[in-house]
C-alpha cells in the first residue's frame, strides 16, 4: 500500500452532521491501521444552517500537513459547499453533489468525476433524515473504497451503541446509492491510500 | 481524539483538580470537558467572570494545594498577564493553556496563529522566567500538558502550553497511557517545625518548599518584594537576590524541560543514518550540492515544515522542532547550525521566533524568515517558496551551487 495521501472534503450546511461524518471516516481508517487527520470549519454562528466542512486526510504513512490541499473527493450537500471548495479540486476529483440541492455546476472542469445523487431525498424517504451524514459517507465509501465498509460499521456500532441501527441502515443506503450511480466508474477518486 | 481533548486528558492525568476560566474560541472544548470531568473526580470547575479573575483563582487554589489550570486564547491570555506575574512572584505552580488564534485584539476569532510567542515570554511585566511548551500533535497535547504540570510543581512557577486553533480542533490517532503509566511530580513540601517554616527560603536548586494554606504551616503571601519569610522587604540585596533566583531556579532545572525533536531527510540522511557526525560525512561527499537547510519550526507550523521534507526527499533538510519554546533550547540549536548553510524559521506570525534564532545563530549563518500572518495555515508550498531563493541564490558554504531540481 503506497504511503500517498488521500484527501477528502465533506461539506454542506451546519446541522447535517458532516463534521461527524468526517470523524467517522477518519476513525474507520484508523481502525484499519492507517493514519488519519480530521479537521473542521464550523464555528459560532456557522454551526446551524450555513457552511460546514470536515476535512479528512488518510494515509498509510505519516501525515504531517493536516489540511486538504488537493481533494481526491468532495461531498457537497449545498450549493455553497461546492462553490467554496472549487479551488481544492483537481482533474479526476470525485465530486458527489446532492441532485436536488446543488444545481449542475456549469463551470466545473470537465475532467471531474461528478456524481449527482438524491442523497437528502433518499435519507428523508427512508425516515433517516438525521443520518444523512452517514448516508453520504456510504456513497463516498461505496465509490472510492478508501476504507472497508466493515470498518465504518465497526465505528458506527461503537459510537452509537444500541442507537446504531438507523446509522447502519443509512450507511447501507448510501452504499446502494453509490452502486446504482449511473456515471461510468472512474479510477480517479478510487484506490486506497 | 481532538487536540483540545488531549490537553484535558493530560491535565487530569497529571493530577489537575481545579479549573477556573472564561470560555473562548478556540479553547472552549477544554473548559466544556473540564466542567464535565472535574466534579466527578472531586475537583472544582468554576466559570469565572473574566480571565483576570480566572488567573487570580488559579493562584489561590494553588496556594491551597490544588493543581490548578485554565485554558484561553490570545485575548484572554492578555487579560491574565497581571496575575501571571502574581503567580511568578508568589511562586505558585499553575498551568495556562493558550490555544492561539489570530489577533491583535479579538482579531480573527476562529482562525489560527502563533503570534503569542513573545506574549508568553514577556507578557507580564518585570524580570521573570517563562516556561512555555509547544505541542505539534494530538499525542503531544497530552504529554506536554502532563509535563507542564510536572514542571510547574517542580519549579514552583506558572507554565504555559501554547497550542493553536489547528491543533486544538484537529483529530488524529493518539494512544493515551493508563493513568498509572504517567509520571506525576509534586511540589516540594516543607517538613519539620511549622514555626521555622520559610516559604521563600530556597532549596538546593533554588526552589523553596511550598506549604498549603489551611495547614499547620502559616505564611504570608504578598505580590510585593518579600524576604524568605514572605514579609515585605524593599532592600536592594533582597530584591536583587530574589529576582535573580526566580530565573535561576528555572535555569537550574533546565535539564527537565522537554527536548527539541531533530529530524533529518534527504541524501545525507541515507549516508549518515541521520546522526550529526554522519551528516557531516554525507555533506562532504557532495560538496557541490544545494545548500543544507535547517528548518526551525514549532507547533502546527512544524507539521507544514515536515511536509516540505516529505515532499522533497532529494534535498538535505533538517527540522529543528522545539518542544520547549521558553526557555529557548539555544545550546541544542547552536550545535546544529555549523553543518548547515542556511537557517529558515517557519512561524505563523510576523516574525517573532526568528529574532531569538538570529540571536542564537549569532551571524554565523544566514537566517531567513518564512513567516505568515493572515489567519490561514502556512502551507508546505509557501515554505518551499521561501526556501527557493536562499537555496538557489548563492547562500552556500561551497562554491558551484546547483540550482534546485
Coordinates of C-alpha atoms in Angstrom, one line a residue:
Chain A
X1 CA 0.0 0.0 0.0
X2 CA 1.6 3.3 -1.0
X3 CA 2.1 5.9 1.6
X4 CA 0.5 8.6 -0.5
X5 CA -2.1 11.0 0.9
X6 CA -5.8 10.7 0.2
X7 CA -7.7 13.9 0.9
X8 CA -11.4 14.5 1.1
X9 CA -13.8 17.3 2.0
X10 CA -17.3 16.7 3.3
X11 CA -19.2 19.9 3.1
X12 CA -22.8 21.1 3.5
X13 CA -24.9 23.0 5.9
X14 CA -24.4 23.1 9.7
X15 CA -26.7 20.6 11.3
X16 CA -26.3 17.9 8.5
X17 CA -23.7 16.2 10.6
X18 CA -20.8 16.3 8.1
X19 CA -18.2 17.1 10.7
X20 CA -19.1 13.9 12.5
X21 CA -19.2 12.2 9.1
X22 CA -15.5 13.1 8.6
X23 CA -14.7 11.9 12.1
X24 CA -16.3 8.6 11.4
X25 CA -14.3 8.3 8.2
X26 CA -11.1 9.1 10.0
X27 CA -11.9 6.6 12.8
X28 CA -12.7 3.9 10.2
X29 CA -9.2 4.5 8.6
X30 CA -7.5 4.2 12.0
X31 CA -9.5 1.0 12.6
X32 CA -7.6 -0.4 9.6
X33 CA -4.2 0.7 10.9
X34 CA -4.0 3.7 8.6
X35 CA -3.2 7.2 9.8
X36 CA -6.0 9.8 9.6
X37 CA -6.3 13.5 10.4
X38 CA -9.7 15.3 10.5
X39 CA -10.3 19.0 10.9
X40 CA -13.3 21.1 10.6
X41 CA -14.5 24.6 9.7
X42 CA -17.7 25.1 11.6
X43 CA -17.8 27.6 14.4
X44 CA -20.1 30.0 16.1
X45 CA -23.0 31.2 14.0
X46 CA -21.9 28.8 11.2
X47 CA -22.9 25.8 13.2
X48 CA -26.5 25.9 12.2
X49 CA -27.6 26.5 8.6
X50 CA -24.6 27.9 7.0
X51 CA -21.5 26.3 5.6
X52 CA -19.9 23.5 7.5
X53 CA -16.9 21.5 6.4
X54 CA -15.0 18.4 7.5
X55 CA -11.5 17.8 6.0
X56 CA -10.1 14.3 6.2
X57 CA -6.6 13.1 5.3
X58 CA -5.9 9.4 5.2
X59 CA -2.5 7.8 4.6
X60 CA -0.6 4.6 5.2
X61 CA 2.3 6.8 6.2
X62 CA 3.0 9.8 8.4
X63 CA 0.5 12.7 7.9
X64 CA 2.4 15.9 8.6
X65 CA 0.4 18.7 7.0
X66 CA -3.1 18.2 8.5
X67 CA -5.3 20.0 6.0
X68 CA -6.6 19.3 2.5
X69 CA -4.7 20.9 -0.5
X70 CA -5.9 18.7 -3.3
X71 CA -9.1 16.8 -2.7
X72 CA -9.5 13.4 -4.2
X73 CA -13.1 13.5 -3.2
X74 CA -15.6 16.2 -2.3
X75 CA -19.1 15.8 -0.9
X76 CA -21.2 18.9 -1.4
X77 CA -24.8 18.9 0.0
X78 CA -25.4 22.6 -0.6
X79 CA -24.6 25.0 -3.4
X80 CA -22.2 26.9 -1.2
X81 CA -20.4 23.7 -0.2
X82 CA -19.5 23.2 -3.9
X83 CA -18.7 26.8 -4.7
X84 CA -16.4 27.3 -1.8
X85 CA -14.2 24.3 -2.5
X86 CA -13.7 24.5 -6.2
X87 CA -10.1 25.6 -5.5
X88 CA -9.3 22.3 -3.9
X89 CA -10.4 20.2 -6.9
X90 CA -8.1 18.8 -9.5
X91 CA -8.8 16.9 -12.7
X92 CA -10.2 13.5 -11.7
X93 CA -11.5 14.6 -8.3
X94 CA -14.7 12.7 -7.4
X95 CA -17.4 15.3 -6.8
X96 CA -20.5 14.0 -5.1
X97 CA -23.3 16.6 -5.1
X98 CA -26.9 16.4 -3.9
X99 CA -29.0 16.3 -7.1
X100 CA -31.9 18.3 -5.5
X101 CA -29.9 21.0 -3.7
X102 CA -26.9 21.6 -5.9
X103 CA -27.5 22.9 -9.4
X104 CA -25.5 21.3 -12.2
X105 CA -22.2 23.1 -11.8
X106 CA -21.6 24.5 -15.3
X107 CA -18.2 25.9 -14.7
X108 CA -16.8 22.7 -13.3
X109 CA -13.7 21.3 -15.1
X110 CA -14.9 18.5 -17.4
X111 CA -12.1 16.3 -16.0
X112 CA -14.0 16.0 -12.7
X113 CA -15.9 12.8 -11.9
X114 CA -19.2 14.3 -10.9
X115 CA -21.9 12.2 -9.4
X116 CA -25.2 14.0 -8.8
X117 CA -27.3 11.8 -6.5
X118 CA -30.5 12.3 -4.4
X119 CA -28.8 12.0 -1.1
X120 CA -31.1 14.2 1.0
X121 CA -34.3 12.9 -0.6
X122 CA -33.2 9.3 -0.1
X123 CA -32.5 9.9 3.6
X124 CA -35.9 11.6 4.0
X125 CA -37.8 8.9 2.2
X126 CA -36.2 6.2 4.4
X127 CA -37.0 8.2 7.6
X128 CA -33.3 8.7 8.1
X129 CA -33.1 12.5 7.8
X130 CA -30.9 12.8 10.8
X131 CA -28.4 10.2 9.4
X132 CA -27.9 12.0 6.1
X133 CA -24.2 12.4 7.0
X134 CA -23.8 8.7 7.3
X135 CA -25.7 8.1 4.1
X136 CA -23.4 10.5 2.3
X137 CA -20.4 8.7 3.8
X138 CA -21.8 5.4 2.5
X139 CA -21.9 7.0 -1.0
X140 CA -18.2 8.2 -0.6
X141 CA -17.0 4.8 0.7
X142 CA -19.0 3.0 -2.0
X143 CA -17.5 5.0 -4.8
X144 CA -13.9 5.2 -3.5
X145 CA -13.2 2.2 -1.4
X146 CA -10.9 4.4 0.7
X147 CA -11.9 2.3 3.7
X148 CA -13.7 -1.1 4.0
X149 CA -17.4 -0.8 4.7
X150 CA -16.9 -3.2 7.7
X151 CA -14.6 -0.6 9.3
X152 CA -17.2 2.1 9.1
X153 CA -19.8 -0.3 10.6
X154 CA -17.5 -1.1 13.4
X155 CA -17.1 2.6 14.2
X156 CA -20.8 3.3 13.9
X157 CA -21.6 0.4 16.3
X158 CA -19.0 1.7 18.8
X159 CA -20.0 5.4 18.5
X160 CA -23.8 4.9 18.7
X161 CA -24.2 1.7 20.6
X162 CA -27.8 0.5 20.7
X163 CA -28.8 3.5 18.7
X164 CA -26.6 2.5 15.8
X165 CA -29.5 0.9 13.8
X166 CA -30.6 4.0 11.8
X167 CA -27.0 4.9 11.0
X168 CA -26.2 1.4 9.8
X169 CA -29.3 1.5 7.6
X170 CA -28.3 4.9 6.3
X171 CA -24.7 3.7 5.6
X172 CA -26.1 0.7 3.6
X173 CA -28.5 3.0 1.7
X174 CA -25.5 5.2 0.8
X175 CA -23.5 2.2 -0.4
X176 CA -26.5 1.1 -2.6
X177 CA -26.9 4.6 -4.0
X178 CA -23.3 4.5 -5.0
X179 CA -23.6 1.1 -6.6
X180 CA -26.5 2.3 -8.7
X181 CA -24.8 5.5 -9.6
X182 CA -25.2 6.0 -13.4
X183 CA -21.8 7.6 -14.2
X184 CA -19.2 5.4 -15.5
X185 CA -16.9 4.1 -12.8
X186 CA -13.8 6.2 -12.5
X187 CA -10.4 5.3 -11.3
X188 CA -9.8 8.8 -10.1
X189 CA -11.3 9.0 -6.7
X190 CA -10.8 5.4 -6.1
X191 CA -7.8 3.4 -4.8
X192 CA -6.9 3.2 -1.2
X193 CA -4.2 5.4 0.1
Chain B
X1 CA -9.2 12.4 19.6
X2 CA -9.1 16.2 19.3
X3 CA -6.1 18.3 20.4
X4 CA -8.1 20.1 23.0
X5 CA -9.5 16.9 24.4
X6 CA -5.9 15.5 24.7
X7 CA -4.9 18.6 26.7
X8 CA -7.7 18.0 29.2
X9 CA -6.8 14.3 29.5
X10 CA -3.2 15.3 30.1
X11 CA -4.2 17.7 32.8
X12 CA -6.4 15.1 34.6
X13 CA -3.6 12.5 34.3
X14 CA -1.2 15.0 35.8
X15 CA -3.5 15.4 38.8
X16 CA -5.2 18.7 38.0
X17 CA -8.3 19.1 40.1
X18 CA -9.1 22.9 39.8
X19 CA -10.1 24.8 36.7
X20 CA -11.2 28.4 36.6
X21 CA -11.7 30.0 33.3
X22 CA -13.7 32.0 30.8
X23 CA -14.6 30.1 27.6
X24 CA -13.1 31.5 24.4
X25 CA -12.7 30.1 20.9
X26 CA -10.7 28.0 20.0
X27 CA -10.1 26.7 23.5
X28 CA -13.7 26.2 24.7
X29 CA -13.7 22.4 24.4
X30 CA -11.2 22.3 27.2
X31 CA -13.5 24.2 29.6
X32 CA -16.5 22.2 28.4
X33 CA -14.8 18.9 29.1
X34 CA -13.3 20.1 32.4
X35 CA -16.8 21.1 33.6
X36 CA -18.0 17.6 33.0
X37 CA -15.0 15.7 34.2
X38 CA -13.7 17.5 37.2
X39 CA -16.7 17.3 39.6
X40 CA -16.8 13.5 39.1
X41 CA -13.2 13.4 40.3
X42 CA -13.8 15.5 43.3
X43 CA -12.4 18.5 41.6
X44 CA -13.7 22.0 41.1
X45 CA -14.7 23.8 37.9
X46 CA -15.6 27.5 38.0
X47 CA -16.7 29.6 35.1
X48 CA -15.4 33.0 36.1
X49 CA -16.5 36.5 35.3
X50 CA -13.4 37.0 33.2
X51 CA -9.8 35.9 32.6
X52 CA -8.4 38.3 35.2
X53 CA -10.5 36.6 37.9
X54 CA -9.7 33.2 36.4
X55 CA -6.0 33.7 36.9
X56 CA -6.4 35.0 40.4
X57 CA -8.5 31.9 41.3
X58 CA -5.7 29.7 40.0
X59 CA -3.2 31.4 42.3
X60 CA -5.5 31.0 45.3
X61 CA -6.3 27.4 44.5
X62 CA -2.6 26.5 44.0
X63 CA -1.7 28.1 47.4
X64 CA -4.4 25.9 48.9
X65 CA -2.7 22.9 47.5
X66 CA -4.5 22.1 44.2
X67 CA -3.1 21.6 40.9
X68 CA -4.8 24.4 39.0
X69 CA -5.2 25.3 35.4
X70 CA -7.1 27.3 32.8
X71 CA -7.4 27.5 29.1
X72 CA -7.8 30.5 26.9
X73 CA -6.7 32.2 23.7
X74 CA -4.8 35.4 22.9
X75 CA -7.3 38.0 24.2
X76 CA -7.8 36.1 27.4
X77 CA -4.1 35.5 27.8
X78 CA -3.6 39.2 27.6
X79 CA -6.1 39.7 30.5
X80 CA -4.3 37.1 32.6
X81 CA -0.9 38.7 32.4
X82 CA -1.2 40.7 35.6
X83 CA -2.0 37.7 37.7
X84 CA 0.5 35.6 35.9
X85 CA 3.0 38.0 37.3
X86 CA 1.5 37.4 40.7
X87 CA 1.9 33.6 40.3
X88 CA 5.6 34.2 39.4
X89 CA 6.1 36.4 42.4
X90 CA 4.3 34.1 44.8
X91 CA 5.9 31.1 43.2
X92 CA 2.6 29.3 42.8
X93 CA 2.5 26.3 40.4
X94 CA -0.2 26.6 37.8
X95 CA -0.8 25.8 34.1
X96 CA -2.2 28.1 31.4
X97 CA -3.2 26.6 28.1
X98 CA -3.2 29.2 25.3
X99 CA -4.8 27.9 22.2
X100 CA -3.5 30.7 19.9
X101 CA -5.7 32.5 17.4
X102 CA -5.2 35.4 15.1
X103 CA -5.0 38.9 16.6
X104 CA -4.5 41.6 17.6
X105 CA -7.4 42.0 20.0
X106 CA -10.4 39.8 19.2
X107 CA -9.0 39.6 15.6
X108 CA -9.9 36.5 13.7
X109 CA -11.7 34.5 16.5
X110 CA -11.9 31.2 14.6
X111 CA -8.5 31.3 12.8
X112 CA -5.1 30.1 13.8
X113 CA -1.9 32.0 14.6
X114 CA 1.3 31.5 16.6
X115 CA 1.6 35.2 17.5
X116 CA 1.7 34.8 21.3
X117 CA 5.4 33.7 21.2
X118 CA 6.5 37.0 22.8
X119 CA 3.4 37.4 24.9
X120 CA 4.3 34.1 26.5
X121 CA 7.8 35.3 27.2
X122 CA 7.3 39.0 28.1
X123 CA 3.5 39.4 28.5
X124 CA 3.7 40.2 32.2
X125 CA 6.0 43.0 33.4
X126 CA 9.2 42.9 35.2
X127 CA 12.2 40.5 35.0
X128 CA 10.8 37.0 35.3
X129 CA 11.3 33.4 34.0
X130 CA 8.9 32.0 31.4
X131 CA 8.3 28.3 30.7
X132 CA 6.3 27.5 27.6
X133 CA 5.8 24.2 25.9
X134 CA 4.7 23.8 22.3
X135 CA 3.0 20.6 21.1
X136 CA 2.7 19.6 17.4
X137 CA 0.4 16.6 17.5
X138 CA -2.6 15.5 19.4
X139 CA -0.5 13.0 21.3
X140 CA 1.9 15.7 22.3
X141 CA -1.0 17.8 23.5
X142 CA -1.4 15.1 26.1
X143 CA 2.2 14.6 27.0
X144 CA 3.3 18.2 27.1
X145 CA 0.3 19.1 29.3
X146 CA 1.4 16.5 31.7
X147 CA 5.0 17.9 31.5
X148 CA 3.6 21.4 32.1
X149 CA 2.0 20.4 35.4
X150 CA 5.1 18.5 36.4
X151 CA 7.4 21.4 35.7
X152 CA 5.1 23.9 37.3
X153 CA 5.1 21.9 40.5
X154 CA 8.8 21.1 40.4
X155 CA 9.8 24.7 39.7
X156 CA 7.0 26.5 41.6
X157 CA 6.2 28.7 38.7
X158 CA 3.4 29.1 36.1
X159 CA 3.9 27.1 32.9
X160 CA 2.3 27.7 29.6
X161 CA 1.2 25.3 26.9
X162 CA 1.0 27.1 23.5
X163 CA -1.3 25.2 21.2
X164 CA -3.2 26.8 18.3
X165 CA -6.5 26.6 16.5
X166 CA -5.3 24.0 14.0
X167 CA -4.0 21.6 16.7
X168 CA -6.8 22.3 19.1
X169 CA -9.5 21.4 16.7
X170 CA -7.7 18.6 14.8
X171 CA -8.4 15.0 15.4
X172 CA -5.8 12.3 14.8
X173 CA -4.7 9.0 16.2
X174 CA -3.4 9.3 19.7
X175 CA -2.8 6.4 22.1
X176 CA -3.1 7.6 25.7
X177 CA -1.5 5.7 28.5
X178 CA -3.2 4.3 31.6
X179 CA -3.2 6.7 34.5
X180 CA -0.6 4.7 36.4
X181 CA 1.8 4.9 33.4
X182 CA 2.1 8.7 33.7
X183 CA 4.9 10.0 35.8
X184 CA 3.5 12.7 38.1
X185 CA 5.6 15.1 40.1
X186 CA 4.5 17.0 43.2
X187 CA 5.7 20.4 44.5
X188 CA 8.4 20.3 47.2
X189 CA 6.7 20.3 50.6
X190 CA 8.1 21.5 53.9
X191 CA 8.8 19.2 56.8
X192 CA 9.7 19.9 60.4
X193 CA 8.6 22.5 62.8
X194 CA 5.9 24.8 61.3
X195 CA 7.3 27.7 63.4
X196 CA 10.5 27.6 61.5
X197 CA 8.9 27.5 58.0
X198 CA 10.2 30.0 55.5
X199 CA 8.0 29.8 52.4
X200 CA 10.7 31.6 50.2
X201 CA 13.9 30.0 51.5
X202 CA 15.3 28.2 48.5
X203 CA 16.1 24.5 48.4
X204 CA 19.4 23.4 46.8
X205 CA 18.1 24.1 43.3
X206 CA 16.6 27.4 44.2
X207 CA 13.0 26.1 44.7
X208 CA 11.5 26.7 48.1
X209 CA 9.2 24.1 49.6
X210 CA 5.5 25.2 49.4
X211 CA 3.0 24.5 52.2
X212 CA -0.7 24.6 51.6
X213 CA -2.9 27.3 53.0
X214 CA -5.1 25.9 55.7
X215 CA -2.5 23.6 57.2
X216 CA -0.1 23.9 60.1
X217 CA 2.4 26.0 58.1
X218 CA 1.1 29.5 58.3
X219 CA 2.7 32.0 56.0
X220 CA 2.3 35.4 54.4
X221 CA 2.0 35.7 50.6
X222 CA 2.4 39.1 49.0
X223 CA 2.9 40.4 45.5
X224 CA 5.4 43.0 46.8
X225 CA 9.0 42.1 47.1
X226 CA 9.5 39.9 50.2
X227 CA 12.1 38.1 52.1
X228 CA 12.3 34.4 52.8
X229 CA 9.5 34.6 55.4
X230 CA 7.2 36.2 52.9
X231 CA 7.3 39.5 54.7
X232 CA 7.6 42.7 52.6
X233 CA 11.2 43.8 52.1
X234 CA 12.4 46.7 50.0
X235 CA 16.2 46.5 50.4
X236 CA 18.3 46.1 47.3
X237 CA 20.1 42.9 48.4
X238 CA 16.8 41.0 48.9
X239 CA 15.3 42.4 45.7
X240 CA 18.4 41.5 43.6
X241 CA 18.7 38.1 45.1
X242 CA 15.0 37.2 44.7
X243 CA 14.8 38.5 41.1
X244 CA 17.9 36.5 40.2
X245 CA 16.7 33.4 42.0
X246 CA 13.3 33.4 40.2
X247 CA 15.2 32.9 36.9
X248 CA 18.0 30.8 38.3
X249 CA 15.6 28.1 39.6
X250 CA 14.3 27.5 36.1
X251 CA 17.8 27.5 34.6
X252 CA 19.0 25.1 37.3
X253 CA 16.2 22.7 36.3
X254 CA 16.6 23.2 32.5
X255 CA 17.5 19.6 32.0
X256 CA 13.9 18.6 33.0
X257 CA 12.4 20.6 30.0
X258 CA 11.2 18.6 27.0
X259 CA 13.9 18.5 24.5
X260 CA 13.6 19.5 20.8
X261 CA 13.0 17.0 18.1
X262 CA 15.6 16.9 15.3
X263 CA 14.7 15.1 12.0
X264 CA 16.9 14.9 9.0
X265 CA 15.9 14.0 5.5
X266 CA 17.5 13.9 2.1
X267 CA 20.6 12.3 0.7
X268 CA 22.7 12.9 3.8
X269 CA 20.2 11.0 6.0
X270 CA 20.8 8.0 3.8
X271 CA 24.6 8.3 4.0
X272 CA 24.6 9.1 7.7
X273 CA 21.5 7.5 9.2
X274 CA 20.7 11.0 10.3
X275 CA 23.1 11.5 13.1
X276 CA 25.2 14.6 13.3
X277 CA 28.7 13.4 12.7
X278 CA 27.4 11.2 9.8
X279 CA 25.7 14.3 8.5
X280 CA 29.0 16.0 8.0
X281 CA 30.4 13.0 6.2
X282 CA 27.4 12.9 3.9
X283 CA 27.7 16.6 3.2
X284 CA 31.4 16.3 2.5
X285 CA 30.8 13.7 -0.2
X286 CA 28.5 16.1 -2.0
X287 CA 30.5 19.3 -1.9
X288 CA 28.8 20.9 -4.9
X289 CA 25.2 20.1 -3.9
X290 CA 22.5 22.5 -3.0
X291 CA 22.6 24.3 0.3
X292 CA 21.8 22.3 3.5
X293 CA 18.8 23.9 5.1
X294 CA 18.0 23.9 8.8
X295 CA 14.2 24.5 9.3
X296 CA 13.2 25.8 12.7
X297 CA 9.5 25.4 13.4
X298 CA 7.2 24.6 16.3
X299 CA 3.6 23.6 16.8
X300 CA 1.4 23.2 13.7
X301 CA 3.9 25.1 11.6
X302 CA 6.3 22.3 12.2
X303 CA 3.9 20.0 10.5
X304 CA 3.9 22.1 7.4
X305 CA 7.7 22.2 7.6
X306 CA 7.9 18.4 8.0
X307 CA 5.6 18.1 4.9
X308 CA 8.2 20.0 2.9
X309 CA 10.7 17.3 3.9
X310 CA 8.4 14.5 2.9
X311 CA 7.7 16.2 -0.5
X312 CA 11.4 17.0 -1.3
X313 CA 13.3 13.9 -0.2
X314 CA 16.1 14.9 -2.7
X315 CA 17.0 17.9 -0.5
X316 CA 19.2 18.0 2.6
X317 CA 16.7 19.3 5.1
X318 CA 16.8 19.2 8.8
X319 CA 13.9 20.1 11.1
X320 CA 14.7 21.5 14.5
X321 CA 11.4 21.5 16.4
X322 CA 11.4 22.9 19.9
X323 CA 9.0 21.2 22.3
X324 CA 10.0 23.9 24.8
X325 CA 9.8 27.3 23.4
X326 CA 10.8 29.2 26.6
X327 CA 13.5 28.9 27.8
X328 CA 14.6 28.6 24.2
X329 CA 16.7 25.5 23.6
X330 CA 19.7 27.5 22.4
X331 CA 22.5 25.1 23.0
X332 CA 20.7 22.4 21.0
X333 CA 20.1 24.7 18.1
X334 CA 23.7 26.1 18.2
X335 CA 25.1 22.6 18.0
X336 CA 23.2 22.0 14.7
X337 CA 23.9 25.3 13.0
X338 CA 27.5 24.6 12.0
X339 CA 26.8 21.9 9.5
X340 CA 24.0 23.8 7.7
X341 CA 24.3 26.6 5.2
X342 CA 21.1 28.5 5.9
X343 CA 18.5 28.6 8.7
X344 CA 14.9 29.1 7.9
X345 CA 12.4 29.9 10.7
X346 CA 8.8 29.0 10.0
X347 CA 6.1 30.6 12.1
X348 CA 2.5 31.9 11.8
X349 CA 3.2 35.5 12.9
X350 CA 5.1 38.4 11.5
X351 CA 8.4 37.0 12.7
X352 CA 8.8 36.6 16.4
X353 CA 10.8 33.5 17.0
X354 CA 13.2 34.4 14.1
X355 CA 14.7 37.1 16.3
X356 CA 15.5 34.6 19.0
X357 CA 17.0 32.3 16.4
X358 CA 19.1 35.1 15.0
X359 CA 20.4 35.8 18.4
X360 CA 21.4 32.2 18.9
X361 CA 22.9 31.8 15.4
X362 CA 24.8 35.0 16.0
X363 CA 25.6 35.8 12.4
X364 CA 27.4 32.6 11.6
X365 CA 24.8 31.6 9.0
X366 CA 22.1 33.5 7.2
X367 CA 18.7 33.3 8.9
X368 CA 15.6 33.5 6.7
X369 CA 12.1 34.2 8.0
X370 CA 9.3 32.2 6.5
X371 CA 6.5 33.9 8.4
X372 CA 2.8 34.2 7.6
X373 CA 0.2 36.2 9.5
X374 CA -3.3 36.2 7.8
X375 CA -5.2 33.7 9.8
X376 CA -4.5 30.8 7.5
X377 CA -2.2 27.9 8.0
X378 CA 1.2 28.2 6.4
X379 CA 1.4 25.6 3.6
X380 CA 4.3 23.4 2.5
X381 CA 4.3 25.3 -0.8
X382 CA 4.7 28.6 0.9
X383 CA 7.6 27.4 2.9
X384 CA 9.1 25.9 -0.2
X385 CA 8.8 29.2 -2.0
X386 CA 10.7 30.9 0.9
X387 CA 13.4 28.3 0.5
X388 CA 14.0 28.6 -3.2
X389 CA 15.7 31.9 -3.2
X390 CA 18.2 31.3 -0.4
X391 CA 18.9 27.8 -1.6
X392 CA 19.5 28.7 -5.2
X393 CA 20.5 32.3 -4.7
X394 CA 24.1 31.7 -3.7
X395 CA 23.9 31.0 0.0
X396 CA 26.2 28.1 0.3
X397 CA 29.4 27.3 2.1
X398 CA 30.6 25.5 -1.1
X399 CA 31.2 27.2 -4.5
X400 CA 29.3 26.0 -7.5
X401 CA 25.9 25.7 -6.0
X402 CA 23.4 23.7 -8.1
X403 CA 20.0 25.2 -8.7
X404 CA 17.0 23.4 -7.3
X405 CA 15.8 20.4 -9.2

